Short mmCIF file of C-alpha atoms in Angstrom, two decimals:
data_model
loop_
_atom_site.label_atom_id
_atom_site.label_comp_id
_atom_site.label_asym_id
_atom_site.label_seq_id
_atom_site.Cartn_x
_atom_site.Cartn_y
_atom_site.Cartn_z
CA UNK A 1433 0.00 0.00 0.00
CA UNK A 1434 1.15 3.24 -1.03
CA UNK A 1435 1.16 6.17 2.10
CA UNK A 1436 0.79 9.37 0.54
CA UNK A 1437 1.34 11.15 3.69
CA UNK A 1438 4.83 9.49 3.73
CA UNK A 1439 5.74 9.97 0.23
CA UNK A 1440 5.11 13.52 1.21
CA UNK A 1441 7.44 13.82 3.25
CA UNK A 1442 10.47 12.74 1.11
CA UNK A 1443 10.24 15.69 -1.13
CA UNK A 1444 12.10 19.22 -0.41
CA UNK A 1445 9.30 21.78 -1.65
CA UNK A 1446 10.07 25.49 -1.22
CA UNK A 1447 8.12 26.93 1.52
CA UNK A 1448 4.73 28.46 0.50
CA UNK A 1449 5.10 27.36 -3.23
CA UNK A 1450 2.55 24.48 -4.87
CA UNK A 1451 4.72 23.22 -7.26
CA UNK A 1452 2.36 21.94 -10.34
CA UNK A 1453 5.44 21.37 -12.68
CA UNK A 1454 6.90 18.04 -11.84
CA UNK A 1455 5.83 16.66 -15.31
CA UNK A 1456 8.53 19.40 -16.77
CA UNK A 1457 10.94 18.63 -13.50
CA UNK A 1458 10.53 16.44 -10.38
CA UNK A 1459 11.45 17.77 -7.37
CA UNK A 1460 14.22 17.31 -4.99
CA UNK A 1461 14.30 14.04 -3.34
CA UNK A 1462 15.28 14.75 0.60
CA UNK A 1463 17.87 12.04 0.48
CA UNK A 1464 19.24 12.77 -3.15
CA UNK A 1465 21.91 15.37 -1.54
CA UNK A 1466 23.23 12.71 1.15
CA UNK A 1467 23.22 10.27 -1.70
CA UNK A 1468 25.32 12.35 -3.99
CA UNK A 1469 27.83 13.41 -1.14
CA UNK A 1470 28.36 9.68 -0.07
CA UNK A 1471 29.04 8.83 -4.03
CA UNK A 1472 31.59 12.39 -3.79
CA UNK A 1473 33.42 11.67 -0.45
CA UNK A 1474 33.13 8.15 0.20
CA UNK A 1475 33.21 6.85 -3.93
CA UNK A 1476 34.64 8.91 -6.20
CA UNK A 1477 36.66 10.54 -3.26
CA UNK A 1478 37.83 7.78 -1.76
CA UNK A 1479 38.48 5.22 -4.76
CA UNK A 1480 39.03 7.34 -7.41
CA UNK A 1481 39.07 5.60 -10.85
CA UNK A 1482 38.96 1.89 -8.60
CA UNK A 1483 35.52 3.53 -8.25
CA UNK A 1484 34.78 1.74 -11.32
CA UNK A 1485 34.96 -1.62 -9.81
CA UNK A 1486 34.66 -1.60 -6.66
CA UNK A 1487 31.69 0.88 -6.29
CA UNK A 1488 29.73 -0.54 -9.10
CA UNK A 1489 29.52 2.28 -11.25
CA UNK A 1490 30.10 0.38 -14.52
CA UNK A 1491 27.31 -1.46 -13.63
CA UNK A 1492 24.97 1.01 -12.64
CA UNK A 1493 23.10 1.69 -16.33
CA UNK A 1494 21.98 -1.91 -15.83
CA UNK A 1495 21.11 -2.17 -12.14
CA UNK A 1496 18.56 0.63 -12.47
CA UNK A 1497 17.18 0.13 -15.61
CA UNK A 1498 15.95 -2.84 -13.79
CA UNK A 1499 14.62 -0.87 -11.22
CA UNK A 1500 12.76 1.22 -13.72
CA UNK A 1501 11.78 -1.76 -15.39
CA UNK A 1502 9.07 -2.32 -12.57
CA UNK A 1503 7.51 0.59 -13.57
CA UNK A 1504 7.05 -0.01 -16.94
CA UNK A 1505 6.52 -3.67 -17.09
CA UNK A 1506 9.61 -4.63 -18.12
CA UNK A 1507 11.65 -8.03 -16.91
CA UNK A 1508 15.03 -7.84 -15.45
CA UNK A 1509 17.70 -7.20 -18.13
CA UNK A 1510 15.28 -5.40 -20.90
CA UNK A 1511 15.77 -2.12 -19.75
CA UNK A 1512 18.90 0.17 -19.99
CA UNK A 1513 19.70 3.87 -18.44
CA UNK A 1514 21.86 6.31 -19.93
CA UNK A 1515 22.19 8.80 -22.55
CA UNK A 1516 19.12 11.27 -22.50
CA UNK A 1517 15.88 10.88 -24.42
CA UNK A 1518 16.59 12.09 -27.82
CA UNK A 1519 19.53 9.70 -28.29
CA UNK A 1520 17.43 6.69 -27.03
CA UNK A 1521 14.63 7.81 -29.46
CA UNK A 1522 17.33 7.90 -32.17
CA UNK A 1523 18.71 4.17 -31.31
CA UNK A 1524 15.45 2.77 -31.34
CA UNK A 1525 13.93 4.36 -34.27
CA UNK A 1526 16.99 3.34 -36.39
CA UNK A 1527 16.79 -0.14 -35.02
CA UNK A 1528 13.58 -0.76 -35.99
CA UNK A 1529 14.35 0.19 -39.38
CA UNK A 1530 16.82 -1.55 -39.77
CA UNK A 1531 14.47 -4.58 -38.20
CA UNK A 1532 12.46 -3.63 -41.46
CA UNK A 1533 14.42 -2.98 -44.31
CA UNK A 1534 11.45 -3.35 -47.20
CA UNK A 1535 9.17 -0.49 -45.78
CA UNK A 1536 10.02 3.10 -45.71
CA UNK A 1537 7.36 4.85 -43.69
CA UNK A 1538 7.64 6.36 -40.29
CA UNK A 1539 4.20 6.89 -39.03
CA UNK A 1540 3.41 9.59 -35.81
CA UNK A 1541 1.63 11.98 -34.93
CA UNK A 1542 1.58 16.10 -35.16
CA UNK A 1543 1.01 16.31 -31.61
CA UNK A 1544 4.04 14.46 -30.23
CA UNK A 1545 7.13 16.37 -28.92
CA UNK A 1546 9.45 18.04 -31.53
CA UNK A 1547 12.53 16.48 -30.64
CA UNK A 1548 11.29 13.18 -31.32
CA UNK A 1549 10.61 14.45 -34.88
CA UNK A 1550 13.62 15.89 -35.06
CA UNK A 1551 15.25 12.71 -34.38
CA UNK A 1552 13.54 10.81 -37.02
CA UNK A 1553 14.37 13.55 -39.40
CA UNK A 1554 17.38 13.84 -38.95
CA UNK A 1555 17.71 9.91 -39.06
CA UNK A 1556 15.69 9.75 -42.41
CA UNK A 1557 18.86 12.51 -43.78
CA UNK A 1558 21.24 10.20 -42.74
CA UNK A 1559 19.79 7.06 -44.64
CA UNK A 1560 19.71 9.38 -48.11
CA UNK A 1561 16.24 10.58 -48.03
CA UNK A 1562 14.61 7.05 -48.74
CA UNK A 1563 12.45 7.15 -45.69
CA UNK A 1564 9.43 9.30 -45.01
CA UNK A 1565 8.15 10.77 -41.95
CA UNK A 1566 4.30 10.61 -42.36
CA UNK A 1567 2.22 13.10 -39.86
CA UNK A 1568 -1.15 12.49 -39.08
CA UNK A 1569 -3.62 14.14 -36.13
CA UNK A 1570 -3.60 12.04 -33.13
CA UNK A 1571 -6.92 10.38 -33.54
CA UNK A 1572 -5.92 9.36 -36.89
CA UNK A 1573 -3.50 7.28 -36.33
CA UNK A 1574 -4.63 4.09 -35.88
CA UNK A 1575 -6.23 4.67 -39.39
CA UNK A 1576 -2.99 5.77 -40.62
CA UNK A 1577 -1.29 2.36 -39.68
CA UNK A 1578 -0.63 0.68 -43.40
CA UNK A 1579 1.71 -1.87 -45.23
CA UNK A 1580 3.91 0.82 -45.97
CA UNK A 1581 4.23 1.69 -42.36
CA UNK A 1582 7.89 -0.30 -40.64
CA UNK A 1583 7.85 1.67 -37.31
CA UNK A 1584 4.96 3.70 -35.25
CA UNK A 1585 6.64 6.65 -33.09
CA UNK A 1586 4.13 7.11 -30.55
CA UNK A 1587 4.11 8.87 -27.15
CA UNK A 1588 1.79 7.90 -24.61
CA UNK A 1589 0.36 11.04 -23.26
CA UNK A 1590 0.67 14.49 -25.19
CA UNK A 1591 2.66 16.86 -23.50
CA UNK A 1592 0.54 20.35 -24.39
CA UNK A 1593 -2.63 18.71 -23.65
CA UNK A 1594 -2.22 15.27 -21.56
CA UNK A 1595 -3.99 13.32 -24.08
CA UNK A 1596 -3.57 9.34 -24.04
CA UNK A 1597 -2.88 6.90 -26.66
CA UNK A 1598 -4.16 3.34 -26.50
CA UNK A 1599 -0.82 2.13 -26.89
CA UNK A 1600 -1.21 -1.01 -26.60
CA UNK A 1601 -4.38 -1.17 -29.44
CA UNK A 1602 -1.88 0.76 -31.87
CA UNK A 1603 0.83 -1.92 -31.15
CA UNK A 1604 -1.75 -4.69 -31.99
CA UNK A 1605 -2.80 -2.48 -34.83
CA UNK A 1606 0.66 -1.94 -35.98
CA UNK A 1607 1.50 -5.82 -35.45
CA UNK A 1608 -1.16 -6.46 -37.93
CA UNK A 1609 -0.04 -4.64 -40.39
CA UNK A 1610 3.79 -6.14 -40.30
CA UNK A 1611 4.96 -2.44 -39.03
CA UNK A 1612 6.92 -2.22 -34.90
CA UNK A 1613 5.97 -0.02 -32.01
CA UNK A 1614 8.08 2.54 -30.20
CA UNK A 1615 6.78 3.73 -27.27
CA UNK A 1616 7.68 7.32 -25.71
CA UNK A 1617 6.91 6.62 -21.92
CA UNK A 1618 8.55 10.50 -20.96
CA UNK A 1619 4.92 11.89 -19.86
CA UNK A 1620 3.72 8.16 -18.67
CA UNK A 1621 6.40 6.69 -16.95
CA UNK A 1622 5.66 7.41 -13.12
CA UNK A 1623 2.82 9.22 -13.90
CA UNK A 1624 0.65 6.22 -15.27
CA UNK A 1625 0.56 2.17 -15.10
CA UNK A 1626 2.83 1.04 -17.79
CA UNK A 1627 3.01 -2.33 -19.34
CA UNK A 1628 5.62 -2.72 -22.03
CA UNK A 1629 5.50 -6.63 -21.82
CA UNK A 1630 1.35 -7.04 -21.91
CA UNK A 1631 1.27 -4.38 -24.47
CA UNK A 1632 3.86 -6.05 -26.44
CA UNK A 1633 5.63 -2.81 -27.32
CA UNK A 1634 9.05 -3.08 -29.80
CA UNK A 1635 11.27 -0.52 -28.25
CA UNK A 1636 10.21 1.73 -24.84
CA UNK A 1637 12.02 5.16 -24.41
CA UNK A 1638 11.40 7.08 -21.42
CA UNK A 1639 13.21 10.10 -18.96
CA UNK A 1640 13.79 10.22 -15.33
CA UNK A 1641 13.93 14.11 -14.71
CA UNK A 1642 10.13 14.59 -14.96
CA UNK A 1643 7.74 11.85 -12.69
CA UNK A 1644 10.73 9.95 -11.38
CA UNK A 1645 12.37 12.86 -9.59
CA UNK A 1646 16.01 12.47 -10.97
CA UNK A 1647 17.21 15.57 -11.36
CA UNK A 1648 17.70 18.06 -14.27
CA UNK A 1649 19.73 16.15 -17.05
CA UNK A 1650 19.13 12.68 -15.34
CA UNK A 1651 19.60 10.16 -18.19
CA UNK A 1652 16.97 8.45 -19.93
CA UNK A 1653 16.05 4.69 -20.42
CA UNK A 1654 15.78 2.22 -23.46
CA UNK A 1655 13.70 -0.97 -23.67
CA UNK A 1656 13.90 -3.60 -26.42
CA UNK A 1657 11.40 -6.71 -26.17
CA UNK A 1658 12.93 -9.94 -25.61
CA UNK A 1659 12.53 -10.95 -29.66
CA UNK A 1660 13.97 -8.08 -30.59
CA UNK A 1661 16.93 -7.98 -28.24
CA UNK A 1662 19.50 -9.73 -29.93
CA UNK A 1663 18.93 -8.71 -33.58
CA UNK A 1664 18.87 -4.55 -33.17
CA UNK A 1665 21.42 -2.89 -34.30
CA UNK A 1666 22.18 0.09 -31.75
CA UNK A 1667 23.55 2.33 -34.71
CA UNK A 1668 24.73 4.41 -32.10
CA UNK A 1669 27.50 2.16 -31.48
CA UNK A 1670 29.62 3.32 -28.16
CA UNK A 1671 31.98 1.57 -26.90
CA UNK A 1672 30.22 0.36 -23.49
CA UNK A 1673 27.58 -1.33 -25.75
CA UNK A 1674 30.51 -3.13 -27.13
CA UNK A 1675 30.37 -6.89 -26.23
CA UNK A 1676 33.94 -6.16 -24.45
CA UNK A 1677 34.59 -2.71 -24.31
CA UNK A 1678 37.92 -3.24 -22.40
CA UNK A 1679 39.26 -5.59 -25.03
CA UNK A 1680 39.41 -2.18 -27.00
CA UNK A 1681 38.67 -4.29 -30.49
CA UNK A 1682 39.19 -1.77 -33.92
CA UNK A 1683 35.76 -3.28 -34.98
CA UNK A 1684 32.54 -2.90 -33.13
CA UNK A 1685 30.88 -6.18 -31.59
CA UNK A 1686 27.42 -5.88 -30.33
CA UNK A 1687 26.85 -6.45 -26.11
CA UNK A 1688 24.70 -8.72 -25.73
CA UNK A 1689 20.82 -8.01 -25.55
CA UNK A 1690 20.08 -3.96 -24.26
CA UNK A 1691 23.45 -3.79 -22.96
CA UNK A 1692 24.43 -2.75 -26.99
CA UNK A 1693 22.11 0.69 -26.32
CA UNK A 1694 24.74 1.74 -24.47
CA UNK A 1695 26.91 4.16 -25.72
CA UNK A 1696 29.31 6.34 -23.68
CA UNK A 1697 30.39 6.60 -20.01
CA UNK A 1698 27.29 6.59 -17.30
CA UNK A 1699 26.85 9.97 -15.87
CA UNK A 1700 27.54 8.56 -12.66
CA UNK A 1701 26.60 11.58 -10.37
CA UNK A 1702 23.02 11.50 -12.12
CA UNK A 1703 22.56 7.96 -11.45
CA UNK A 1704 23.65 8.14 -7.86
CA UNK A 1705 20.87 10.71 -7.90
CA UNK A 1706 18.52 8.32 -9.56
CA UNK A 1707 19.35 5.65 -7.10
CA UNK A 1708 18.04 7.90 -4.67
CA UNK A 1709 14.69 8.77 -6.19
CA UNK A 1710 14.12 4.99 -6.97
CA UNK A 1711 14.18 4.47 -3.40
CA UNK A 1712 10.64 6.10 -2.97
CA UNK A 1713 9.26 4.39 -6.04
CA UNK A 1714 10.11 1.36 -4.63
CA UNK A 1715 7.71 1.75 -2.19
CA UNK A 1716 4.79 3.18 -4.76
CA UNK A 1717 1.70 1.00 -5.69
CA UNK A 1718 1.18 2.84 -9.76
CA UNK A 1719 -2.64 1.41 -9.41
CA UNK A 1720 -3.12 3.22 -6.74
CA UNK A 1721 -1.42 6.21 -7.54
CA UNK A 1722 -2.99 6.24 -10.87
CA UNK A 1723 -6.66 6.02 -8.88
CA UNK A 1724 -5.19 9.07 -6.76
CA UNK A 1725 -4.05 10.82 -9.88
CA UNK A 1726 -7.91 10.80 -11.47
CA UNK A 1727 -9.16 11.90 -8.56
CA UNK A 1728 -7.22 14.65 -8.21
CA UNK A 1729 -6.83 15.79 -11.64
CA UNK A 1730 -10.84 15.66 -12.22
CA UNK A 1731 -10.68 18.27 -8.76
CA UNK A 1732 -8.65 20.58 -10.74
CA UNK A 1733 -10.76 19.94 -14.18
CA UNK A 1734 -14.18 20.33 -11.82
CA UNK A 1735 -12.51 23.72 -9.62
CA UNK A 1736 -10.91 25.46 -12.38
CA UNK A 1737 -13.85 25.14 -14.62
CA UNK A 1738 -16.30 26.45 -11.89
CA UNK A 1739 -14.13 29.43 -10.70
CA UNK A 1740 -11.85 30.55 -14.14
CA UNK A 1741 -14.49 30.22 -16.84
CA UNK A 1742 -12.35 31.91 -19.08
CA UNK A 1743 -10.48 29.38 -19.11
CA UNK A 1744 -10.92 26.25 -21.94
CA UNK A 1745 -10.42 22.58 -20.98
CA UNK A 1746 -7.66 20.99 -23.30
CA UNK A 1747 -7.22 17.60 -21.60
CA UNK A 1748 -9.30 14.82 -22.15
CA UNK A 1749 -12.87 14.68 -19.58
CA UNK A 1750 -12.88 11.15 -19.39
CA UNK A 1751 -10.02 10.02 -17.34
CA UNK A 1752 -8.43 6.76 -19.31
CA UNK A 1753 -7.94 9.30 -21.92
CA UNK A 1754 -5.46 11.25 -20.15
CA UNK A 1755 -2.49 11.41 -18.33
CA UNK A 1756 -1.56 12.95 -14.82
CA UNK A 1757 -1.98 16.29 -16.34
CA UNK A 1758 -4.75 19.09 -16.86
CA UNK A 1759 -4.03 21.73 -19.64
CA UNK A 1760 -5.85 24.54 -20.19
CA UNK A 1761 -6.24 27.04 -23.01
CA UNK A 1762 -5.90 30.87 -23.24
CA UNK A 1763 -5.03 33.38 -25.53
CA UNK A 1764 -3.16 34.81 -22.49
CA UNK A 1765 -1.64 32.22 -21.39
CA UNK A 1766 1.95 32.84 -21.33
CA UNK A 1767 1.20 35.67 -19.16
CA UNK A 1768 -1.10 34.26 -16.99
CA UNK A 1769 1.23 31.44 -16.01
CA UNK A 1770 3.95 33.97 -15.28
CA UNK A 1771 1.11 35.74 -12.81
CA UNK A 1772 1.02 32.42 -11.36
CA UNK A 1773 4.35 31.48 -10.76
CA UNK A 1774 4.84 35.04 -9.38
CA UNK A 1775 2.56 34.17 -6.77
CA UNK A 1776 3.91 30.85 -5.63
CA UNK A 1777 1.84 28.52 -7.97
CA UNK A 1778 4.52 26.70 -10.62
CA UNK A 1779 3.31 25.22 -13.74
CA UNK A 1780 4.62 26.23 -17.18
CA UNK A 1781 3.45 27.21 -20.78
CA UNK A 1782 3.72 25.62 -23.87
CA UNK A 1783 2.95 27.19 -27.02
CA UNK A 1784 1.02 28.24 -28.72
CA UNK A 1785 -1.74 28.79 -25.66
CA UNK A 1786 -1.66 26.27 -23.41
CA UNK A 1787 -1.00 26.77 -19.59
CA UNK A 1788 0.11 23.25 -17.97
CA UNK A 1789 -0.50 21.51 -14.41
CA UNK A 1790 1.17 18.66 -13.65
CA UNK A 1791 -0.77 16.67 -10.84
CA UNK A 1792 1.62 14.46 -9.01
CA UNK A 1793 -0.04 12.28 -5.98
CA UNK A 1794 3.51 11.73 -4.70
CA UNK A 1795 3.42 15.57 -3.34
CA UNK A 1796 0.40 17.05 -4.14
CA UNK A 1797 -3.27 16.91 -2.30
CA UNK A 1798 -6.63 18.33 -2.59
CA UNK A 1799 -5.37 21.67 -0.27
CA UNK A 1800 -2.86 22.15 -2.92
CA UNK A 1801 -5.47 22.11 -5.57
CA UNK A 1802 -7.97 24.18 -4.30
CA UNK A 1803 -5.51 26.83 -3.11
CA UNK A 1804 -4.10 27.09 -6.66
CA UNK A 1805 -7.30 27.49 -8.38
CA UNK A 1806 -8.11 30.15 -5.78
CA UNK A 1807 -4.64 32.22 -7.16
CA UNK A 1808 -5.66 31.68 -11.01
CA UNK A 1809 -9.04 33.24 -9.97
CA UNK A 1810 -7.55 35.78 -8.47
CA UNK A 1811 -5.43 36.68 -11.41
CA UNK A 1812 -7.86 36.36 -13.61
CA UNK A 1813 -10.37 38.35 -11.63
CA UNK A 1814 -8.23 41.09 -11.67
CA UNK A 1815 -6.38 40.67 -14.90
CA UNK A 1816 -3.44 40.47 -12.64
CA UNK A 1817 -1.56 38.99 -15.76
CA UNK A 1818 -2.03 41.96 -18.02
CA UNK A 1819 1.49 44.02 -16.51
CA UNK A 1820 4.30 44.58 -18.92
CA UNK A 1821 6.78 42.02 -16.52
CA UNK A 1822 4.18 39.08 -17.50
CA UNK A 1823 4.26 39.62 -21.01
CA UNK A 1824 8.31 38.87 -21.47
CA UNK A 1825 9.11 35.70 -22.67
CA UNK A 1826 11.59 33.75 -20.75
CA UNK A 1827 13.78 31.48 -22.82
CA UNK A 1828 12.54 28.38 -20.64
CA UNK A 1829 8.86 28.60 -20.77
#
């Protein structure tokens, strides 16, 4: 059983501030900074490069992408950290294509998060402009899913308006047609039940900056299903996802299974940090936090909706369409987020109108809910927003 009231506790939040951002960035873990001191003094200060061996660093990427994997479905050994999320999207969308050579479509969606396109753009320049990037709205993609089709770039839950895929329906769909499924868990992982293994996803990408309270930069994580494992070819080839990196070969031999998505050295300092967060989602039920999360994002739908009706609903009513997030839409909306934050309530903005609420049952309660709706009405009351210092655009929105 999950105890909120304890999970609570574990988090540093500022005094007076209701943070509503921890989709964008988790917050501080209250045993990250012992954690990283004891890996400073005692590990890195102590053993120096030996550090290596005897304080398990090498084998750290492994270690907690097992941990992870719990949250996501995965078995032990499936699941790899390191790198951050644009490289991992990269490695598994080339693998995939690789995994099918006749077909030349990649099929996704116009809602899902630029860099991922970017990825697969840049990708599709690499290979000599023989592959096609084919955009569809998000409810049209399970129409979309064709013969031509050899991997579906999906990710879970929109991050403007906390819309949710069926994942596991386009997997089936995109099993049918011949084509393989990458999953991007960034908005789902923590934040929603995850099951890579029932759903029979291809490849799984994910962070663990946002939900899993890792840190700014923490490295991301790579899946590959178990039929999959041994045939992908990383095409980011480092040398730790070399099957013996030590044996410094001139010519590049796959590790075996995920251990090939490994590319450089682990950013040890962010995984010691990680370490720490996985601690408290050890002891996290996602059924029940996922039954908290409805609850508490339908409050905020229900509060903001009776007391900002200026304000229009972007995310999903019905609850197994969305994620642990409530977006809402103004032509203001930069500027009424900055009236927000100014008064202690953090979300964030994300073009072109929406203002963004991440609810996160780990920290966050009905009193936190009600008290930030009662600051939006406020500002909205009293166009509070409409001052010159609102209207500036930050370069982190």
């Amino acid at each position: 059983m999950t105890d909120f009231a304890w999970t609570r506790e574990q988090f540093h939040i500022p005094l007076g501030l209701i943070y509503l951002d921890g989709n964008s960035l988790g917050p501080l873990p209250k045993s990250t900074p012992a954690r990283l001191e004891r890996m400073l003094s005692e590990e890195w200060g102590e053993h120096l490069i030996g550090g290596w061996n005897t304080c398990g660093w090498m084998e750290m990427p492994m270690r907690l992408g097992d941990r992870l994997g719990r949250l996501i479905g995965a078995a032990p050994g499936q699941t790899v950290v390191g790198d951050t999320l644009s490289i991992k999207v990269f490695q598994a969308l080339a693998a995939a294509l690789q995994l099918r050579p006749e077909r030349r479509v990649i099929l996704s969606d116009r809602g899902n998060f630029p860099s991922d396109l970017y990825m697969a753009e840049g990708l599709i320049r690499l290979l000599g402009d023989r592959h096609e990037l084919r955009l569809v709205a998000p409810h049209e993609l399970e129409d979309a899913i064709t013969d031509e089709v050899a991997a579906l770039l999906v990710t879970e839950v929109d991050y403007r308006t906390g819309r949710r895929h069926d994942v596991a329906a386009l997997t089936a769909k995109a099993h049918e047609m011949g084509a393989l499924a990458i999953w991007d868990l960034a908005h789902s992982a923590g934040a929603v039940p995850v099951d890579v293994t029932a759903g029979k996803a291809d490849f799984a990408v994910g962070c663990t900056y946002k939900y899993i309270n890792a840190g700014p930069g923490a490295p991301a994580f790579i899946y590959i299903a178990p039929e999959h494992a041994e045939e992908a070819d990383p095409a980011l080839a480092g040398w730790l996802g070399h099957a013996s990196p030590f044996a410094f070969e001139q010519g590049y031999r796959p590790g075996e299974g995920i251990e090939r998505m490994r590319v450089g050295t682990p950013p040890v300092l962010q995984m010691a940090a990680l370490d720490a967060a996985l601690d408290i989602w050890d002891k996290v039920d996602m059924a029940k936090l996922r039954r908290r999360s409805l609850d508490l994002t339908a409050l905020m739908i229900d509060e903001v909706e009776t007391h900002c009706p200026g304000l229009r609903l972007a995310t999903p009513r019905d609850g197994t369409a969305r994620g642990s997030q409530v977006s809402f839409r103004s032509e203001h909306g930069y500027a009424i987020m900055q009236a927000l934050i100014d008064l202690g309530v953090v979300g964030d903005f994300r073009a072109p109108d929406i203002l963004r609420f991440g609810i996160t049952p780990l920290y966050i309660g009905e009193a936190e809910i009600h008290e930030a709706v009662e600051v939006l009405a406020r500002i909205l009351r009293g166009a509070l927003w409409d001052q010159p210092k609102y209207q500036r655009r930050k370069r982190v929105t």
